[in-house]
mmCIF file of C-alpha atoms and ligand atoms in Angstrom:
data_model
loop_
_atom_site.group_PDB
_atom_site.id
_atom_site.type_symbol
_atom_site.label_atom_id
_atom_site.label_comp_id
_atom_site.label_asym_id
_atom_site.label_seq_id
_atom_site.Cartn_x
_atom_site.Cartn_y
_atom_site.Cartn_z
ATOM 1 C CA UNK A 52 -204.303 61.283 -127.326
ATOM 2 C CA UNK A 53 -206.955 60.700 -129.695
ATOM 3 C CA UNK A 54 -209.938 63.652 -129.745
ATOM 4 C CA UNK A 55 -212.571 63.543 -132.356
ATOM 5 C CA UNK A 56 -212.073 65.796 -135.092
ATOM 6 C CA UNK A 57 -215.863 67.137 -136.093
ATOM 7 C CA UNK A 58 -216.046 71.042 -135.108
ATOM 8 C CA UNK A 59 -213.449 70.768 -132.533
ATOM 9 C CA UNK A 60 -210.395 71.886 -135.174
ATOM 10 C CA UNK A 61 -208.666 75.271 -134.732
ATOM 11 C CA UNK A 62 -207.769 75.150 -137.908
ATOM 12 C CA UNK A 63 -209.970 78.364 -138.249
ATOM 13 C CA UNK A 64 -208.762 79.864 -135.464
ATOM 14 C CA UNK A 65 -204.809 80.252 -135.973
ATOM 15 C CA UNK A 66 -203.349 82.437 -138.936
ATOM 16 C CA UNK A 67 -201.092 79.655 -139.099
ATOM 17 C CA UNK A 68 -203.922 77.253 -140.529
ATOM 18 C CA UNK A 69 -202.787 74.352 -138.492
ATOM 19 C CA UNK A 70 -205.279 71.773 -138.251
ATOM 20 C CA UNK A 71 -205.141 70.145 -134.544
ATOM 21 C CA UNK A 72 -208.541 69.834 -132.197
ATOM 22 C CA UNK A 73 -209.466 70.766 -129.218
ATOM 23 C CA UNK A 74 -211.063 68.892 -126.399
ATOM 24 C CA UNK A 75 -213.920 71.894 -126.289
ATOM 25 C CA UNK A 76 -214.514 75.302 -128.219
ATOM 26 C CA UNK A 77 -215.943 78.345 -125.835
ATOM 27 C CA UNK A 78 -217.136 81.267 -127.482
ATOM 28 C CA UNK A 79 -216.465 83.767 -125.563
ATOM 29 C CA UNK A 80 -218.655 87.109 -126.118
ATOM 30 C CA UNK A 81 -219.864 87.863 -122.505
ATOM 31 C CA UNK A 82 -217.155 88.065 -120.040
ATOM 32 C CA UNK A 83 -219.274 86.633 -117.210
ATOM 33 C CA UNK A 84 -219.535 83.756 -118.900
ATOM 34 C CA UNK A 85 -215.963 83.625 -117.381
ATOM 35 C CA UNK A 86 -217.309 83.010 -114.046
ATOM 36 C CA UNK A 87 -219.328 79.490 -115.321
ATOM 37 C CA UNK A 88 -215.646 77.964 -116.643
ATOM 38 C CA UNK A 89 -214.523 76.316 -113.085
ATOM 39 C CA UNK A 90 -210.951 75.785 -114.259
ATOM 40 C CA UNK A 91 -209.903 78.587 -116.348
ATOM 41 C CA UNK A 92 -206.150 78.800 -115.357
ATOM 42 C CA UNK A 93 -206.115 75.527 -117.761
ATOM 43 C CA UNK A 94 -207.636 76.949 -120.449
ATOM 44 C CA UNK A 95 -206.309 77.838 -123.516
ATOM 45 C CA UNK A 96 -207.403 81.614 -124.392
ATOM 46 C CA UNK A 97 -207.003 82.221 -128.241
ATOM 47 C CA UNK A 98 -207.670 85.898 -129.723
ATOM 48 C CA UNK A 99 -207.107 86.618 -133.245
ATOM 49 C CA UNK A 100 -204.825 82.864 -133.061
ATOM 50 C CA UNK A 101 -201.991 85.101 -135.062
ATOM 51 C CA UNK A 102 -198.933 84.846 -132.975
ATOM 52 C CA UNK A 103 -199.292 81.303 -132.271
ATOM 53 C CA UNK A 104 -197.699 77.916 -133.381
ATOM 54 C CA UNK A 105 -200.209 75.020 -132.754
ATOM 55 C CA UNK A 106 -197.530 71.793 -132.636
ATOM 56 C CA UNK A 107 -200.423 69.100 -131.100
ATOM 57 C CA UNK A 108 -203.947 68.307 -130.133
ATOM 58 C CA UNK A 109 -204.970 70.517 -127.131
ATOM 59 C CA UNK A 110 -206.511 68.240 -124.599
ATOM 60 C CA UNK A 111 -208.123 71.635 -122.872
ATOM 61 C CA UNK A 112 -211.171 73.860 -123.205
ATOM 62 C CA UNK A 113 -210.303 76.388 -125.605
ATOM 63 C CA UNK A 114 -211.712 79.779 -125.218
ATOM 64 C CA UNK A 115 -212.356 81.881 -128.640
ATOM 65 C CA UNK A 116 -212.741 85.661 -127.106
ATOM 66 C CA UNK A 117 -215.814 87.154 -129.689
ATOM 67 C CA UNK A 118 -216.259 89.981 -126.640
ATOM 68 C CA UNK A 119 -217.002 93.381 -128.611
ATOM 69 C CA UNK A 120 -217.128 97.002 -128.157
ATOM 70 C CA UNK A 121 -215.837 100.335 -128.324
ATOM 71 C CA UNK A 122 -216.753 103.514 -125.901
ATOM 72 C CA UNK A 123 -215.424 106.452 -125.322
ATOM 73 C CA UNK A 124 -213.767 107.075 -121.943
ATOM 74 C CA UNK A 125 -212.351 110.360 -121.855
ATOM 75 C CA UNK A 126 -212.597 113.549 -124.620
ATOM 76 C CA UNK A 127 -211.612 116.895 -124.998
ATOM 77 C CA UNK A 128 -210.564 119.257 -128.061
ATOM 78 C CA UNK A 129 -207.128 117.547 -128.644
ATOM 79 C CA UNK A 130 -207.516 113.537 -127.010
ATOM 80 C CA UNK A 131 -209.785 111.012 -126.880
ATOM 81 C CA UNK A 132 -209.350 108.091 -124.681
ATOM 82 C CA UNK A 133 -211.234 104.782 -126.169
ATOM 83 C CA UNK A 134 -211.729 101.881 -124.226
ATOM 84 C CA UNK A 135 -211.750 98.602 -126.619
ATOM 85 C CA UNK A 136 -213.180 95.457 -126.072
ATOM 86 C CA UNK A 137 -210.114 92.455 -126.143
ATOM 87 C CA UNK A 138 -212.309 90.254 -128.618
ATOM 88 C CA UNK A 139 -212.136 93.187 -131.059
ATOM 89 C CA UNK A 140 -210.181 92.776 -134.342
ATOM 90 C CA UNK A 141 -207.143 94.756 -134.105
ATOM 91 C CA UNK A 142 -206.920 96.321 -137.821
ATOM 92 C CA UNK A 143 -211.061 97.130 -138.154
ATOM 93 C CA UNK A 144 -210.441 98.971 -134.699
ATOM 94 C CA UNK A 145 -207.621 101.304 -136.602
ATOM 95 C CA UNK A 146 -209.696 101.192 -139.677
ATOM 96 C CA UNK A 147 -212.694 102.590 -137.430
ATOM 97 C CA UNK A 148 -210.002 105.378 -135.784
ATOM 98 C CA UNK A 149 -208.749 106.609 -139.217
ATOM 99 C CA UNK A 150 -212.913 107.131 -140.098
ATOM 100 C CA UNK A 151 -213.041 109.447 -137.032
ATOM 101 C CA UNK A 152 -210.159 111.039 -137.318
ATOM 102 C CA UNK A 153 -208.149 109.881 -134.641
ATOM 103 C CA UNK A 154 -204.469 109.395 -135.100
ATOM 104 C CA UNK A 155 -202.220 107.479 -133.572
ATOM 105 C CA UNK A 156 -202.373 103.975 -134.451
ATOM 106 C CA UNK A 157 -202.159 104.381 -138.108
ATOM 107 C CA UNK A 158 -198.634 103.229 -139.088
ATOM 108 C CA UNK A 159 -200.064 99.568 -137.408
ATOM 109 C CA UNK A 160 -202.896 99.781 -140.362
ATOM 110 C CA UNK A 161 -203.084 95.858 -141.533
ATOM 111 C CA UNK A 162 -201.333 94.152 -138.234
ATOM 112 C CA UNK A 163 -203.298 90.444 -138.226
ATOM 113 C CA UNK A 164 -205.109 89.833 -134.582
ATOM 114 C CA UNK A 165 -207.055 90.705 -131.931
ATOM 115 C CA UNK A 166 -207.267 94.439 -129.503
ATOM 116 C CA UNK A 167 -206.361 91.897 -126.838
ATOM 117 C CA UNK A 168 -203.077 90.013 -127.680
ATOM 118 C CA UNK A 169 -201.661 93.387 -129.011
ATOM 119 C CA UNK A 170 -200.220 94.667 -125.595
ATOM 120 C CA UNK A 171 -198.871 90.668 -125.035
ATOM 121 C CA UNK A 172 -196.036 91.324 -127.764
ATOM 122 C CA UNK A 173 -196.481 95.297 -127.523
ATOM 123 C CA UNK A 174 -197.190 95.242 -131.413
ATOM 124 C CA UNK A 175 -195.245 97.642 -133.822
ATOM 125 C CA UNK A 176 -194.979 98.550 -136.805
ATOM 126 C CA UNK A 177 -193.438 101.839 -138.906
ATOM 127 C CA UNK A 178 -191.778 103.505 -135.886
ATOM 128 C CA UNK A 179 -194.601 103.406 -134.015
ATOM 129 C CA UNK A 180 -195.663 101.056 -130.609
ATOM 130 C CA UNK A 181 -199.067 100.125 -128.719
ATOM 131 C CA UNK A 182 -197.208 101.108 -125.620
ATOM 132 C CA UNK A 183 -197.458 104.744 -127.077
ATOM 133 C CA UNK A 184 -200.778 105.436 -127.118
ATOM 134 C CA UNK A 185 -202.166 102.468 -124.737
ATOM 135 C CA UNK A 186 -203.047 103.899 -121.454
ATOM 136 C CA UNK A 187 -204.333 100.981 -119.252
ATOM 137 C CA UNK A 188 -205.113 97.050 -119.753
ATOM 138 C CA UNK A 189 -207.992 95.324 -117.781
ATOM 139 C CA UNK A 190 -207.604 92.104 -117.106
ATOM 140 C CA UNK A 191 -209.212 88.803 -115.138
ATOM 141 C CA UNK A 192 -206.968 87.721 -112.452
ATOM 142 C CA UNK A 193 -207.695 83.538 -113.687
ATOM 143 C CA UNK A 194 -207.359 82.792 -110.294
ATOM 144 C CA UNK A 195 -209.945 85.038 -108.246
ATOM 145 C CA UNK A 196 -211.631 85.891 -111.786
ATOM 146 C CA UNK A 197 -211.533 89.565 -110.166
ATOM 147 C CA UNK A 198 -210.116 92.539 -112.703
ATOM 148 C CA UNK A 199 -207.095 94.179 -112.152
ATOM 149 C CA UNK A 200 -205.972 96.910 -114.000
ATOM 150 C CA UNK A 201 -202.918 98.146 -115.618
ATOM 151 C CA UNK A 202 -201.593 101.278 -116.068
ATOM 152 C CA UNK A 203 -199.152 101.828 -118.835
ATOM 153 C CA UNK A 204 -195.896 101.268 -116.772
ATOM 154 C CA UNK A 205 -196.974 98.424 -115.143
ATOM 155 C CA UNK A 206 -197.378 96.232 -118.236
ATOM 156 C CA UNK A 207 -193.300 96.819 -118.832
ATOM 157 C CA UNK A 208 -193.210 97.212 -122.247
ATOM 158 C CA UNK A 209 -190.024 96.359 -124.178
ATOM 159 C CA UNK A 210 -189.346 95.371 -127.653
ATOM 160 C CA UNK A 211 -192.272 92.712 -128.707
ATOM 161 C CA UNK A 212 -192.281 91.897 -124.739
ATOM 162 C CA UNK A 213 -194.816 92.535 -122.222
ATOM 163 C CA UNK A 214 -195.191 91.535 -118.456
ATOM 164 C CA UNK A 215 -198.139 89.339 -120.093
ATOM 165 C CA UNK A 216 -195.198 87.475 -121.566
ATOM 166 C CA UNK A 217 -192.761 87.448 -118.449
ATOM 167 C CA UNK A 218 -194.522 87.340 -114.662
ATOM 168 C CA UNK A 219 -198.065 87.686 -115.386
ATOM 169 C CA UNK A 220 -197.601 84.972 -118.865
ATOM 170 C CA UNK A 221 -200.579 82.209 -118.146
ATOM 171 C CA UNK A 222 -202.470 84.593 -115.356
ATOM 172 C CA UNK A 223 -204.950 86.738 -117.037
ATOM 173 C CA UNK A 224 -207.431 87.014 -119.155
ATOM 174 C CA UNK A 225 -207.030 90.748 -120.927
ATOM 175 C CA UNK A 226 -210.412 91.972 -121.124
ATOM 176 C CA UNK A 227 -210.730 95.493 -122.403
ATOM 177 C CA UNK A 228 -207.510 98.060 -123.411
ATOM 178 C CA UNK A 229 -207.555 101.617 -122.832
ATOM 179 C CA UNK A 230 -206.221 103.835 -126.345
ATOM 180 C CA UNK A 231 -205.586 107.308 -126.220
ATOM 181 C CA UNK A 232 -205.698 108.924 -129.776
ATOM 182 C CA UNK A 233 -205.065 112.686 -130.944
ATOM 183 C CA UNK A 234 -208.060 114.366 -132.434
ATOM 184 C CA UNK A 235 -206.371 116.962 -134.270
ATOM 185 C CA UNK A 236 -202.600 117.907 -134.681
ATOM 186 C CA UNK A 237 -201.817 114.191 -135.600
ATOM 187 C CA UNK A 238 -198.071 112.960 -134.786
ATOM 188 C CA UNK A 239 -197.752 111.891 -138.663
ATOM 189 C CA UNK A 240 -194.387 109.246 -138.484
ATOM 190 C CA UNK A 241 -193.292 108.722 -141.787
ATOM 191 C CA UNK A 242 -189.518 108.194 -140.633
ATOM 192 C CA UNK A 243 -189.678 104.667 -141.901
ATOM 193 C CA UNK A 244 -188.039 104.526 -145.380
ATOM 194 C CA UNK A 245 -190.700 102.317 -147.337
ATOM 195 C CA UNK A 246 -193.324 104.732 -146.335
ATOM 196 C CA UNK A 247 -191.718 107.757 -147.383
ATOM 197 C CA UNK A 248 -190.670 106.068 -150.761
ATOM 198 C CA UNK A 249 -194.474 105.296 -151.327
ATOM 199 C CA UNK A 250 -195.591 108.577 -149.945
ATOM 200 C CA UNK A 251 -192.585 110.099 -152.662
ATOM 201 C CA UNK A 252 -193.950 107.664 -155.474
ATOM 202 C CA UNK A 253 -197.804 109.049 -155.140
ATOM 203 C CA UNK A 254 -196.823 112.419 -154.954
ATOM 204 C CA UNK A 255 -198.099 113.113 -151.184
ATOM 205 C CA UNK A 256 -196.128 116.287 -149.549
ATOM 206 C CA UNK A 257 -197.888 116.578 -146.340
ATOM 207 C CA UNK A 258 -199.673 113.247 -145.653
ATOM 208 C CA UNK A 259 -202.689 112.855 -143.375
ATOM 209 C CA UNK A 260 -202.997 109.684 -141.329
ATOM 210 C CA UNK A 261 -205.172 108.453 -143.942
ATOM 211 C CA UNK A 262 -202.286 108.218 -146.165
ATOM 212 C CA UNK A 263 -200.400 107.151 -143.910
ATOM 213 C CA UNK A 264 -202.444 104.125 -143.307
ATOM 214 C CA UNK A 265 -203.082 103.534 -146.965
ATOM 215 C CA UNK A 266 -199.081 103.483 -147.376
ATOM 216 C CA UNK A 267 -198.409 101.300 -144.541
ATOM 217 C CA UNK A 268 -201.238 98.852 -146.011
ATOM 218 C CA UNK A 269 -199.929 98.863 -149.590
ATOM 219 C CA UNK A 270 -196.248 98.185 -147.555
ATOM 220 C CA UNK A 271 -197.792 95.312 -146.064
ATOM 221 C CA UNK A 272 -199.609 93.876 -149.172
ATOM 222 C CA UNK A 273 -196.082 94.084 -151.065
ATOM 223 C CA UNK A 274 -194.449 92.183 -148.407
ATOM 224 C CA UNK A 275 -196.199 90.267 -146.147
ATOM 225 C CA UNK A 276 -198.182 86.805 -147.090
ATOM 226 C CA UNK A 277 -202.180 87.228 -146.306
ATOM 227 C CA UNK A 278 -202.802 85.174 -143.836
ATOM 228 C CA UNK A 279 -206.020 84.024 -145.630
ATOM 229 C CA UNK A 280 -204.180 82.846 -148.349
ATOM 230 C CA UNK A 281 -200.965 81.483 -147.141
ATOM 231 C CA UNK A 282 -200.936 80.470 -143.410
ATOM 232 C CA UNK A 283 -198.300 82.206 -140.952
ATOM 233 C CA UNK A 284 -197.912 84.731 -138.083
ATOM 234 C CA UNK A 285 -196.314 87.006 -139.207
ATOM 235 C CA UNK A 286 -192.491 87.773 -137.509
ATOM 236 C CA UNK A 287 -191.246 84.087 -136.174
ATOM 237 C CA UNK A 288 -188.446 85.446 -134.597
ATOM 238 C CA UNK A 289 -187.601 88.692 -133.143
ATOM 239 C CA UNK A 290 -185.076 90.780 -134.731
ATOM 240 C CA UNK A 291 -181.668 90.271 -132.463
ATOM 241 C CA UNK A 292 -180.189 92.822 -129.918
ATOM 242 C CA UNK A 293 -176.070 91.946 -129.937
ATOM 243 C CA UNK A 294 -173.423 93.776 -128.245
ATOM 244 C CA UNK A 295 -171.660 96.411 -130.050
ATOM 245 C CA UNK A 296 -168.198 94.756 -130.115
ATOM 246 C CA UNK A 297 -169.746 91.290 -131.373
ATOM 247 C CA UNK A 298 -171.193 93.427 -134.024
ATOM 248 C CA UNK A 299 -168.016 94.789 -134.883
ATOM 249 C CA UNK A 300 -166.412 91.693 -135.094
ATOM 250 C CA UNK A 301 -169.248 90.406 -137.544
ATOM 251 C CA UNK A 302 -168.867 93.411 -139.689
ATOM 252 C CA UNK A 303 -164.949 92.309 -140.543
ATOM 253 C CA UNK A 304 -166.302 89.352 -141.478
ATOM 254 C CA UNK A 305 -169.166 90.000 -143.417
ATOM 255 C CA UNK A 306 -169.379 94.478 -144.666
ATOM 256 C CA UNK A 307 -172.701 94.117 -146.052
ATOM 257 C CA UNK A 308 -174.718 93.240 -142.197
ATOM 258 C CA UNK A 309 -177.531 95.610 -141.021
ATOM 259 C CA UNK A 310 -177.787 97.051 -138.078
ATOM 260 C CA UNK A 311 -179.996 100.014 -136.292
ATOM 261 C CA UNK A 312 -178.323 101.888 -133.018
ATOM 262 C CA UNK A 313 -180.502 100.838 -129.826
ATOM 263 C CA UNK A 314 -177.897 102.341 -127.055
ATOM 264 C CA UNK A 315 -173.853 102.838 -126.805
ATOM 265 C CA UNK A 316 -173.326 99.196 -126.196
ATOM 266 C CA UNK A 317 -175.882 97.628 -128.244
ATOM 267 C CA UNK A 318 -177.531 97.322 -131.849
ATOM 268 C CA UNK A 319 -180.407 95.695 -133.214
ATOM 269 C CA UNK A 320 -179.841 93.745 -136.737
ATOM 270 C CA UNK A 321 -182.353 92.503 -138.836
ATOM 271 C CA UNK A 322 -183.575 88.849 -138.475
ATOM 272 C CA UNK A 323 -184.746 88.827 -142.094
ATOM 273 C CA UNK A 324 -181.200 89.845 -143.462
ATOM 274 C CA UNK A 325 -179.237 87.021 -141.384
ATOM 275 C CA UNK A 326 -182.184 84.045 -142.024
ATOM 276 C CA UNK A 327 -182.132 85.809 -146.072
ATOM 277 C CA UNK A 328 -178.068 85.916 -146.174
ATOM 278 C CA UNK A 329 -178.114 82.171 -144.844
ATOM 279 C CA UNK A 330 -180.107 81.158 -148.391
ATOM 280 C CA UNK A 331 -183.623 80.247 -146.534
ATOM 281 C CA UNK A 332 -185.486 83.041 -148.159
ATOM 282 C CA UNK A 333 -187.647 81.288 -150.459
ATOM 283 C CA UNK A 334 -186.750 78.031 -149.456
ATOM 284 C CA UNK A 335 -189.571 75.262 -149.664
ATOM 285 C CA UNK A 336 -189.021 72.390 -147.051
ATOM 286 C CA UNK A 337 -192.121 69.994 -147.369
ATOM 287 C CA UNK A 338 -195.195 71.680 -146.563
ATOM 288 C CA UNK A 339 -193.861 75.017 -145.369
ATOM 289 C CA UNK A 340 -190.339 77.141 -145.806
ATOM 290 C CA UNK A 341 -189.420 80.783 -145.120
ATOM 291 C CA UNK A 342 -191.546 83.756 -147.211
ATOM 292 C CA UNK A 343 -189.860 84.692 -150.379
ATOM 293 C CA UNK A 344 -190.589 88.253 -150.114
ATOM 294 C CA UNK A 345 -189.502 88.627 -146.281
ATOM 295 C CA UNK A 346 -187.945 85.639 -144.645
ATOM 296 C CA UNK A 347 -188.685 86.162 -141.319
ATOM 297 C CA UNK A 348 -191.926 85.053 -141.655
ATOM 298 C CA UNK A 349 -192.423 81.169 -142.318
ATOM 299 C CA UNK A 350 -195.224 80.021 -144.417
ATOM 300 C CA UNK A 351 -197.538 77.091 -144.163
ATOM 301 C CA UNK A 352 -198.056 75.818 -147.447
ATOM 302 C CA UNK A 353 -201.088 73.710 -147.233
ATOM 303 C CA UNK A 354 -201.030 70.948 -144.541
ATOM 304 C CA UNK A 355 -198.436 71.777 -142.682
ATOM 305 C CA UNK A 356 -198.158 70.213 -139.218
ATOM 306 C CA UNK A 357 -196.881 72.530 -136.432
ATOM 307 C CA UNK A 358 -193.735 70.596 -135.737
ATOM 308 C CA UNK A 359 -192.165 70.963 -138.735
ATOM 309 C CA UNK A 360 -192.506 74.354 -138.661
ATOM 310 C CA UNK A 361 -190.977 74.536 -135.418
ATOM 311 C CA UNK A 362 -188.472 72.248 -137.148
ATOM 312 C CA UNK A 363 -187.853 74.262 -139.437
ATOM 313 C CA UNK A 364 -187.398 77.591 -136.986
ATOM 314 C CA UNK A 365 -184.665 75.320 -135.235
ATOM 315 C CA UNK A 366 -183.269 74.582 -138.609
ATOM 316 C CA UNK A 367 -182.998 78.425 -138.941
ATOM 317 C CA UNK A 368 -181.455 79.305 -135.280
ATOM 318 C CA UNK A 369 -179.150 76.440 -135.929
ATOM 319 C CA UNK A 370 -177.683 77.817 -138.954
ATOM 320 C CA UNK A 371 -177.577 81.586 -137.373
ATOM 321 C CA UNK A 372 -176.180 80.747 -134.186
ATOM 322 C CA UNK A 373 -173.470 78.735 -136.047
ATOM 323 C CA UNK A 374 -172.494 81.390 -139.058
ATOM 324 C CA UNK A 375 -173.344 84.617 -136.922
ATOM 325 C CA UNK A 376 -172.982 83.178 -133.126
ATOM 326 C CA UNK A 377 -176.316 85.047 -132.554
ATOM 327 C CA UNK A 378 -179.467 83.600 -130.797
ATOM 328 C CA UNK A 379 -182.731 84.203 -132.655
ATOM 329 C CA UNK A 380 -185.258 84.416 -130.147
ATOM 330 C CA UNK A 381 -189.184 82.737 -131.111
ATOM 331 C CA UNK A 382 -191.696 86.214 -131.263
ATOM 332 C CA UNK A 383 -194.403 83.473 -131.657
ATOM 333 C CA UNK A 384 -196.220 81.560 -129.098
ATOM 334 C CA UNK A 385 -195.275 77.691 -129.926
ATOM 335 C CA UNK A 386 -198.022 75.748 -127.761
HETATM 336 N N1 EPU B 510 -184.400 92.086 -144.650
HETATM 337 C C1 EPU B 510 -183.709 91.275 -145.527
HETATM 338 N N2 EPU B 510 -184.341 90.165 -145.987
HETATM 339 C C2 EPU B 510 -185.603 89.838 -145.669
HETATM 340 C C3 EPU B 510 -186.303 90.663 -144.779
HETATM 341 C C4 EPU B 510 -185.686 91.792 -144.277
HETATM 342 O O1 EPU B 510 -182.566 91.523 -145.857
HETATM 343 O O2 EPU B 510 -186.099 88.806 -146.150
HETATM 344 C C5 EPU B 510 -183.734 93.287 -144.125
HETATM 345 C C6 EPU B 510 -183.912 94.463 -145.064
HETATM 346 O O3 EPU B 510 -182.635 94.942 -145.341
HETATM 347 C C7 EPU B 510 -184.627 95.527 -144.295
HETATM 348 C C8 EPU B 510 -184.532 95.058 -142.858
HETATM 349 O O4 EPU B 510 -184.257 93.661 -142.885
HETATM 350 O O5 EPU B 510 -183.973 96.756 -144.436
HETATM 351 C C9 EPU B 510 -185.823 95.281 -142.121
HETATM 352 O O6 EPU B 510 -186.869 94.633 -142.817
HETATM 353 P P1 EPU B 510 -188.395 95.089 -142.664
HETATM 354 O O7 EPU B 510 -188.515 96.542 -142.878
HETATM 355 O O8 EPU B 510 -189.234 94.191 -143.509
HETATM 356 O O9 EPU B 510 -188.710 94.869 -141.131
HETATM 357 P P2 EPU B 510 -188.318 93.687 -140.139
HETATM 358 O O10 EPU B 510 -187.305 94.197 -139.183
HETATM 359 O O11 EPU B 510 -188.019 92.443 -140.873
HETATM 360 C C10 EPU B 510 -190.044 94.450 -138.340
HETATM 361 C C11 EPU B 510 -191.163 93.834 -137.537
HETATM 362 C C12 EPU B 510 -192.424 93.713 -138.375
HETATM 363 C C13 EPU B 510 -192.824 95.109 -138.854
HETATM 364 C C14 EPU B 510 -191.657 95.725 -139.649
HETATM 365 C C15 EPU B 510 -191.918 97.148 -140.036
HETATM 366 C C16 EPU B 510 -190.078 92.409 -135.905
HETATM 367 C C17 EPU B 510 -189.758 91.016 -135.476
HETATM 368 N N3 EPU B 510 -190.755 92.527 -137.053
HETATM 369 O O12 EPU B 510 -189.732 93.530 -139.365
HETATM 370 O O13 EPU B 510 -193.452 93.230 -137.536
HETATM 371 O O14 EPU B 510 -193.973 95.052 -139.672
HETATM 372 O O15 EPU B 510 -190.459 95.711 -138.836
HETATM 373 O O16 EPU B 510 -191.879 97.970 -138.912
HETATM 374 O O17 EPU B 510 -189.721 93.357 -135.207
HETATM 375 C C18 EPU B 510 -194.414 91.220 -136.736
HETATM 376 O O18 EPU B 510 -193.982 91.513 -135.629
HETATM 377 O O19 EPU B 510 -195.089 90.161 -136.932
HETATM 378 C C19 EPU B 510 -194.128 92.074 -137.869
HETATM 379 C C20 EPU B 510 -194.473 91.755 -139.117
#
């Protein structure tokens, strides 16, 4: 396929900064201008383009959602319920929470993407979920362009998993999410060992979400390439659930591998310490490699083309599944 280049790259529109084209561009920022595209199941809807792996030209319309806006739904002394626009930018909306006073979403402080792809993966960060504060998701059935709403339980939240990833993956649009904050009495999480060091190192006893925010940020800074600067997504791969027994095996073989408790048969070990133990962290191959400060995240180094960082993501399974025999699954979209 050959599409002219001029104004038609995404480049701009994935974290990743891969450069392929698009057939067309759509800026979304009314959602009845959903009702003029005739064949919108073949669309391809991009939000804040940070969880996705561009690997080729996309021969489709590609929708950019710009839809904005914030209102309050529901309010009393303790809660406030906000309903958010999808085409909203994720870390101004927690930025614009923390002004207000509203708690809830602050440990996600600094999470790259947009209001609407957050529920998709259930984003989290610090101990803390969307699925515990979100209370509904609106969304445009693609088919009969009609909304649909829903509630918490129905979107089936799991680790980094949605029902917008499983049954419903490729069948709505999501066009507003419902977020319900605490206006006083915050929930202050500061389990997570990193933010309690930094919380320790600047002297804060009893933090306010604020600081919470501003330690979860700083966190972030330390670790995690700026997307602006050096293209990626963030997580590539999800951190593993094994069975207990495998892990017990493993641990005869190798003392030193992590592991948090998820149930009595299960545990949950840490991508970045396999992919790290393995030697990739660091590790330069042509235009991209894994991050050399957390190595679950791979890096595009310039001109990267999406294959070969998909290549190099099979490179990495490979050499898990053959030293560990355990499957990293892909947390980003590769399209
Ligand atoms: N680790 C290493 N080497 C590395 C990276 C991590 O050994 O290069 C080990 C460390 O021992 C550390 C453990 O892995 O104790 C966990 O590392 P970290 O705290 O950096 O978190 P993570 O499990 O690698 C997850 C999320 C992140 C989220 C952080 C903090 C996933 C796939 N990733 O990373 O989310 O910010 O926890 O809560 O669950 C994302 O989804 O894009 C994302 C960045």
């Amino acid at each position: 396929m050959s599409i002219p280049k001029e104004n038609l790259s995404l480049k701009k529109f994935n974290t990743f900064g891969i450069d392929v084209a698009a057939r067309e561009i759509i800026y979304l920022r009314e959602l009845n201008q959903l009702d003029k595209i005739s064949n919108l199941k073949d669309c391809l809807i991009i939000g804040g383009g940070s969880n996705i792996l561009l690997t080729k030209d996309i021969d489709k319309q590609v929708i950019i959602n710009k839809t904005k806006g914030i209102c309050t739904v529901n309010e009393d002394e303790f809660h406030i319920e906000l309903a958010v626009a999808s085409g909203e930018d994720w870390h101004k909306f927690v930025m614009y929470c923390i002004q207000k006073g509203y708690g809830g979403i602050e440990n996600m402080s600094l999470i790259p993407g947009s209001v609407g792809a957050a529920p998709m993966q259930n984003i989290g960060a610090y101990g803390r979920e969307i699925k515990d504060v979100l209370t509904y998701v609106n969304a445009v059935n693609l088919n009969t362009k009609k909304i649909e709403r829903f509630t918490n339980k129905a979107c089936e939240f799991g680790y980094r998993d949605s029902i917008f990833k499983k049954s419903a993956k490729g069948k709505y649009f999501i066009a507003d999410i419902g977020i319900r904050l605490t206006k006083k009495d915050h929930q202050i999480n500061t389990s997570y060992g990193d933010i309690e060091n930094w919380l320790y190192l600047n002297q804060i006893k009893t933090p306010t979400i604020q600081d919470v925010s501003n330690a979860v940020i700083a966190i972030r800074k330390n670790k995690l390439p700026n997307p602006a600067e050096l293209g990626n997504s963030g997580s590539f791969f999800k951190n593993p659930v094994i069975s207990a027994s495998h892990y017990k095996n493993l641990l005869l073989k190798f003392p030193e591998i992590k592991s948090y408790p998820v149930n009595d048969e299960e545990v949950k070990v840490p991508a970045g310490w396999l992919i790290e133990s393995l030697g990739w962290k660091g590790k330069r191959v042509g235009n991209t490699g894994a991050h050399n400060k957390q190595a679950l995240v791979l890096v595009n180094y310039g001109n990267a083309m999406g294959y070969e960082v998909q290549q190099l993501s099979e490179d990495i399974k490979k050499s898990v599944w053959e030293t560990y025999q355990i499957k990293l699954e892909t947390e980003v979209n590769i399209i």
